[in-house]
Each structure stands twice: as C-alpha cells, then as structure tokens.
Short mmCIF file of C-alpha atoms in Angstrom, two decimals:
data_model
loop_
_atom_site.label_atom_id
_atom_site.label_comp_id
_atom_site.label_asym_id
_atom_site.label_seq_id
_atom_site.Cartn_x
_atom_site.Cartn_y
_atom_site.Cartn_z
CA UNK A 1 68.41 74.69 21.82
CA UNK A 2 70.40 71.60 22.77
CA UNK A 3 70.26 69.93 26.18
CA UNK A 4 73.26 67.76 27.06
CA UNK A 5 73.20 64.82 29.47
CA UNK A 6 75.00 66.89 32.10
CA UNK A 7 72.22 69.47 32.01
CA UNK A 8 74.11 72.07 30.01
CA UNK A 9 72.06 74.02 27.47
CA UNK A 10 73.44 75.40 24.21
CA UNK A 11 71.69 77.57 21.67
CA UNK A 12 72.36 78.76 18.15
CA UNK A 13 70.44 79.96 15.09
CA UNK A 14 67.96 82.76 14.51
CA UNK A 15 66.98 84.69 17.62
CA UNK A 16 64.39 87.29 16.62
CA UNK A 17 62.33 86.92 19.81
CA UNK A 18 65.14 85.85 22.17
CA UNK A 19 64.30 82.20 21.51
CA UNK A 20 67.87 81.37 22.57
CA UNK A 21 67.49 82.99 26.02
CA UNK A 22 70.55 85.16 25.44
CA UNK A 23 68.88 88.50 26.34
CA UNK A 24 69.30 89.87 22.82
CA UNK A 25 67.76 89.33 19.40
CA UNK A 26 70.92 88.71 17.37
CA UNK A 27 71.34 85.42 15.58
CA UNK A 28 74.09 83.05 16.74
CA UNK A 29 76.09 80.95 14.26
CA UNK A 30 77.74 78.50 16.66
CA UNK A 31 76.57 76.69 19.83
CA UNK A 32 76.65 79.09 22.76
CA UNK A 33 76.29 78.08 26.41
CA UNK A 34 73.12 79.48 28.01
CA UNK A 35 73.39 80.41 31.66
CA UNK A 36 70.48 79.67 34.03
CA UNK A 37 70.22 80.95 37.63
CA UNK A 38 70.54 77.48 39.14
CA UNK A 39 71.14 76.38 42.71
CA UNK A 40 73.99 74.07 43.72
CA UNK A 41 73.63 70.61 42.13
CA UNK A 42 70.55 71.76 40.16
CA UNK A 43 70.55 71.12 36.40
CA UNK A 44 68.16 71.60 33.49
CA UNK A 45 66.30 68.37 32.59
CA UNK A 46 63.73 69.47 29.99
CA UNK A 47 63.40 72.22 27.40
CA UNK A 48 60.38 73.70 25.64
CA UNK A 49 60.16 76.90 23.58
CA UNK A 50 60.78 79.77 26.05
CA UNK A 51 60.63 77.44 29.08
CA UNK A 52 62.96 75.05 30.92
CA UNK A 53 62.48 72.60 33.80
CA UNK A 54 65.17 71.94 36.39
CA UNK A 55 65.98 68.81 38.38
CA UNK A 56 64.43 70.38 41.48
CA UNK A 57 61.12 71.09 39.72
CA UNK A 58 61.68 74.79 39.13
CA UNK A 59 60.39 76.26 35.86
CA UNK A 60 62.37 78.96 34.07
CA UNK A 61 60.89 81.32 31.48
CA UNK A 62 62.25 83.94 29.11
CA UNK A 63 60.87 86.14 26.33
CA UNK A 64 61.78 89.06 24.09
CA UNK A 65 61.07 91.39 27.03
CA UNK A 66 62.39 89.33 29.95
CA UNK A 67 65.61 87.56 30.87
CA UNK A 68 65.61 83.99 32.23
CA UNK A 69 63.75 83.88 35.54
CA UNK A 70 62.09 81.29 37.75
CA UNK A 71 58.30 81.28 37.80
CA UNK A 72 56.17 81.09 40.95
CA UNK A 73 54.42 77.79 41.60
CA UNK A 74 51.18 77.28 43.60
CA UNK A 75 52.85 75.28 46.37
CA UNK A 76 55.71 76.02 48.82
CA UNK A 77 59.28 75.39 47.73
CA UNK A 78 59.69 72.89 50.57
CA UNK A 79 56.55 70.98 49.57
CA UNK A 80 56.78 67.30 48.60
CA UNK A 81 54.99 68.23 45.38
CA UNK A 82 57.18 69.23 42.47
CA UNK A 83 56.94 69.63 38.71
CA UNK A 84 58.17 66.63 36.70
CA UNK A 85 57.18 67.60 33.15
CA UNK A 86 56.36 70.70 31.12
CA UNK A 87 54.90 71.48 27.70
CA UNK A 88 54.53 74.81 25.95
CA UNK A 89 52.39 76.14 23.13
CA UNK A 90 52.73 79.38 21.24
CA UNK A 91 51.61 81.54 24.16
CA UNK A 92 51.18 79.24 27.17
CA UNK A 93 52.81 76.58 29.31
CA UNK A 94 51.52 73.47 31.10
CA UNK A 95 53.19 71.65 33.98
CA UNK A 96 52.57 68.19 35.47
CA UNK A 97 53.56 67.43 39.06
CA UNK A 98 54.58 64.21 40.79
CA UNK A 99 51.15 64.25 42.47
CA UNK A 100 49.45 64.40 39.05
CA UNK A 101 48.29 68.01 39.32
CA UNK A 102 48.22 69.96 36.03
CA UNK A 103 49.17 73.64 36.11
CA UNK A 104 48.81 76.30 33.42
CA UNK A 105 50.36 79.71 32.81
CA UNK A 106 50.42 82.40 30.12
CA UNK A 107 48.14 83.94 27.53
CA UNK A 108 44.67 82.47 27.14
CA UNK A 109 42.73 83.96 24.19
CA UNK A 110 41.60 80.51 23.02
CA UNK A 111 40.90 78.92 26.43
CA UNK A 112 44.11 76.90 26.23
CA UNK A 113 44.82 77.37 29.96
CA UNK A 114 41.71 75.39 30.95
CA UNK A 115 40.82 77.87 33.70
CA UNK A 116 37.14 78.34 32.65
CA UNK A 117 37.76 81.79 31.15
CA UNK A 118 39.83 83.55 28.50
CA UNK A 119 41.81 85.54 31.05
CA UNK A 120 45.59 85.22 31.00
CA UNK A 121 47.50 83.98 34.05
CA UNK A 122 50.69 85.63 35.30
CA UNK A 123 51.24 82.76 37.75
CA UNK A 124 50.73 79.02 37.44
CA UNK A 125 47.28 77.85 38.48
CA UNK A 126 45.91 74.33 39.03
CA UNK A 127 43.50 73.01 36.38
CA UNK A 128 40.43 71.04 37.47
CA UNK A 129 39.51 67.78 35.69
CA UNK A 130 36.27 65.79 35.77
CA UNK A 131 37.91 62.42 36.39
CA UNK A 132 35.97 59.15 36.66
CA UNK A 133 37.21 58.32 40.17
CA UNK A 134 39.96 58.98 42.70
CA UNK A 135 42.00 56.24 41.02
CA UNK A 136 42.23 58.14 37.72
CA UNK A 137 44.95 60.73 37.29
CA UNK A 138 46.81 62.62 34.57
CA UNK A 139 50.09 61.05 33.41
CA UNK A 140 50.99 63.12 30.35
CA UNK A 141 50.43 66.63 28.98
CA UNK A 142 51.15 68.42 25.74
CA UNK A 143 50.44 71.87 24.35
CA UNK A 144 49.81 73.27 20.88
CA UNK A 145 49.39 76.77 19.51
CA UNK A 146 45.78 77.21 20.57
CA UNK A 147 44.84 74.10 22.56
CA UNK A 148 46.09 71.63 25.17
CA UNK A 149 45.81 67.89 25.82
CA UNK A 150 46.13 65.59 28.82
CA UNK A 151 46.22 61.79 29.01
CA UNK A 152 45.17 59.84 32.11
CA UNK A 153 46.35 56.49 33.44
CA UNK A 154 43.09 54.98 32.14
CA UNK A 155 43.93 56.01 28.59
CA UNK A 156 41.36 58.80 28.44
CA UNK A 157 42.19 62.09 26.68
CA UNK A 158 41.08 65.55 27.75
CA UNK A 159 41.25 68.56 25.44
CA UNK A 160 40.75 72.27 25.98
CA UNK A 161 41.29 75.43 23.95
CA UNK A 162 40.36 75.98 20.31
CA UNK A 163 41.59 73.57 17.61
CA UNK A 164 42.19 75.34 14.30
CA UNK A 165 39.47 73.34 12.54
CA UNK A 166 36.81 74.29 15.10
CA UNK A 167 35.12 77.53 16.13
CA UNK A 168 34.22 76.03 19.50
CA UNK A 169 36.39 77.13 22.41
CA UNK A 170 36.63 74.64 25.28
CA UNK A 171 37.63 76.64 28.35
CA UNK A 172 37.82 73.64 30.68
CA UNK A 173 39.30 70.15 30.12
CA UNK A 174 36.74 68.17 28.14
CA UNK A 175 36.88 64.44 27.45
CA UNK A 176 37.40 63.41 23.85
CA UNK A 177 34.37 61.09 23.70
CA UNK A 178 35.11 58.92 20.70
CA UNK A 179 37.80 57.46 18.50
CA UNK A 180 37.20 55.98 15.06
CA UNK A 181 37.11 53.02 15.19
CA UNK A 182 36.48 52.84 18.95
CA UNK A 183 39.29 51.56 21.13
CA UNK A 184 38.83 47.88 22.00
CA UNK A 185 38.74 46.57 25.57
CA UNK A 186 42.34 45.37 25.13
CA UNK A 187 43.56 48.69 23.72
CA UNK A 188 44.62 51.71 25.75
CA UNK A 189 46.25 54.98 24.75
CA UNK A 190 49.79 55.33 26.06
CA UNK A 191 51.14 58.50 24.45
CA UNK A 192 50.00 61.74 22.84
CA UNK A 193 51.79 64.46 20.92
CA UNK A 194 50.71 67.88 19.62
CA UNK A 195 51.74 69.69 16.49
CA UNK A 196 50.71 73.30 15.90
CA UNK A 197 47.23 72.35 14.73
CA UNK A 198 47.06 68.55 14.94
CA UNK A 199 47.62 65.69 17.37
CA UNK A 200 48.72 62.04 17.34
CA UNK A 201 47.86 59.30 19.82
CA UNK A 202 49.50 55.87 20.11
CA UNK A 203 48.16 52.78 21.88
CA UNK A 204 49.59 49.71 23.59
CA UNK A 205 48.68 47.76 20.43
CA UNK A 206 50.93 50.06 18.36
CA UNK A 207 47.97 51.76 16.70
CA UNK A 208 48.25 55.45 15.84
CA UNK A 209 45.26 57.79 15.80
CA UNK A 210 45.37 61.17 14.06
CA UNK A 211 43.31 64.24 14.91
CA UNK A 212 42.97 67.87 13.87
CA UNK A 213 43.85 70.13 10.99
CA UNK A 214 45.19 68.52 7.83
CA UNK A 215 45.84 71.63 5.74
CA UNK A 216 49.29 70.38 4.72
CA UNK A 217 48.32 66.68 4.73
CA UNK A 218 50.35 66.19 7.89
CA UNK A 219 47.89 63.47 8.92
CA UNK A 220 48.44 61.42 5.73
CA UNK A 221 44.83 61.77 4.64
CA UNK A 222 44.12 61.74 0.92
CA UNK A 223 42.46 65.16 1.22
CA UNK A 224 43.10 68.35 3.16
CA UNK A 225 39.98 67.96 5.29
CA UNK A 226 40.37 68.08 9.08
CA UNK A 227 40.01 64.79 10.95
CA UNK A 228 37.53 64.76 13.82
CA UNK A 229 37.05 62.53 15.78
CA UNK A 230 40.54 61.02 16.18
CA UNK A 231 40.83 58.27 13.56
CA UNK A 232 43.07 55.27 13.02
CA UNK A 233 46.02 56.12 10.80
CA UNK A 234 45.79 52.75 9.00
CA UNK A 235 42.51 53.94 7.57
CA UNK A 236 44.38 56.41 5.36
CA UNK A 237 47.77 54.82 4.78
#
C-alpha cells in the first residue's frame, strides 16, 4: 500500500488475504486507488497492515472476510479525545489518543492486547498502565506478531504479550526493568520499533538497543541466540 501526501491510498501486488482492501483476493499488477468511506474533508493519514487512520481519528479495518469499515471507539464521536497513531501486529491493533490513552483490538491468544486475559476484543478497549505518577504518559506504541510495546515520556518501556524467545505470557503492560548496559542519567529512550519477533530502541544519545529473537541474526549478534534484556548494539557491531 502507498499513502500519498493528499491522503490517497494505492495498492498493488499479491492479495491472498485482501491485504489491498479491494474486497477480493486477486493480485494487482499496477497501482490501484483504494476507496475508503470518508467524510467530507477527511483523508487517510496513516496505514498499517489491514488498518488505516483518518485525519479525524477514525480507524478503518478490512480483512479477507470483511470490506473496509470504521471501527467503534470507546468514546463519543464528538469527544475532544481522538486517535492520533495506530500500530498493528499479525492479529491485533493498538491505538494512541491525543490524551495518551492506549487502546487495543483484535485477537489475543498471546496476551498482546494487554487486557489481563487471552480473550479477543471485537471493539477497542482502553489498556491500563502502572505509571510512576500522573505526569508520566504514553507517547509511542508499536505492535509485533505476538507482543506489543509502549514508550512513555520518561523513556520507560512497557511490554505485553509473548515474545517468540519466551514462554512467559504477559497479559498486562509490564515495565522492561533493565537495559544492558543501564541507561545513564543523561540518556533517555526516544523511539521504539517492532519487527515480527524483535525490537529496537534508540536514545537521545544516538544509542541503539536490540531485543528479542535473533534467529536470522537480525540483531547483528555473532550468534543466533535471543537477546534479553535489551542490549546496546555497539556491543555486537
């Protein structure tokens, strides 16, 4: 899928599971405009696999069984709260609002929805975090195949779900307690990113920490062993 500056979305390529949101499973060889049920002056501003976010904070979803449709959100449409960012894994979606609430939706066999159970959610639900104080809030989210991550304004990272290298399922957001070496008092995490089974974190000092499965040496380690806790990339490069 390709998102243009004007909010137009084009899709092409293989389409076995309606990845292109075209309501069929046939592959497409050239860019084809995808039509969303948008309101006047509403445009698409972010894309994730099987999900899209509009400029008004609406989230659209599609699948092999369903056409593009807007999902229900746990606050009124005329509320001052709206979704500003989304992230999707293999079977679930996360959303972050302008009031720093984190919402989750979808399948949940690995606890990746953070709702304290393994039950799936057909509607978005708010996730609870054990934050240090009222001045701490979530500023970034990302989702992987079987787990989810959130970063706060204090540079702390919460994880939930089941990383591929672990048999432990975290059904609620749990603080990643340590980094190797520990972050200094002048260092703070600014960004995180999930792959299918691994994660990267970058700091204000331009350090990169790697975490998770390393089965294909995607973390630049000299072996295929998983990396836990998150460790400084320089250690292996």
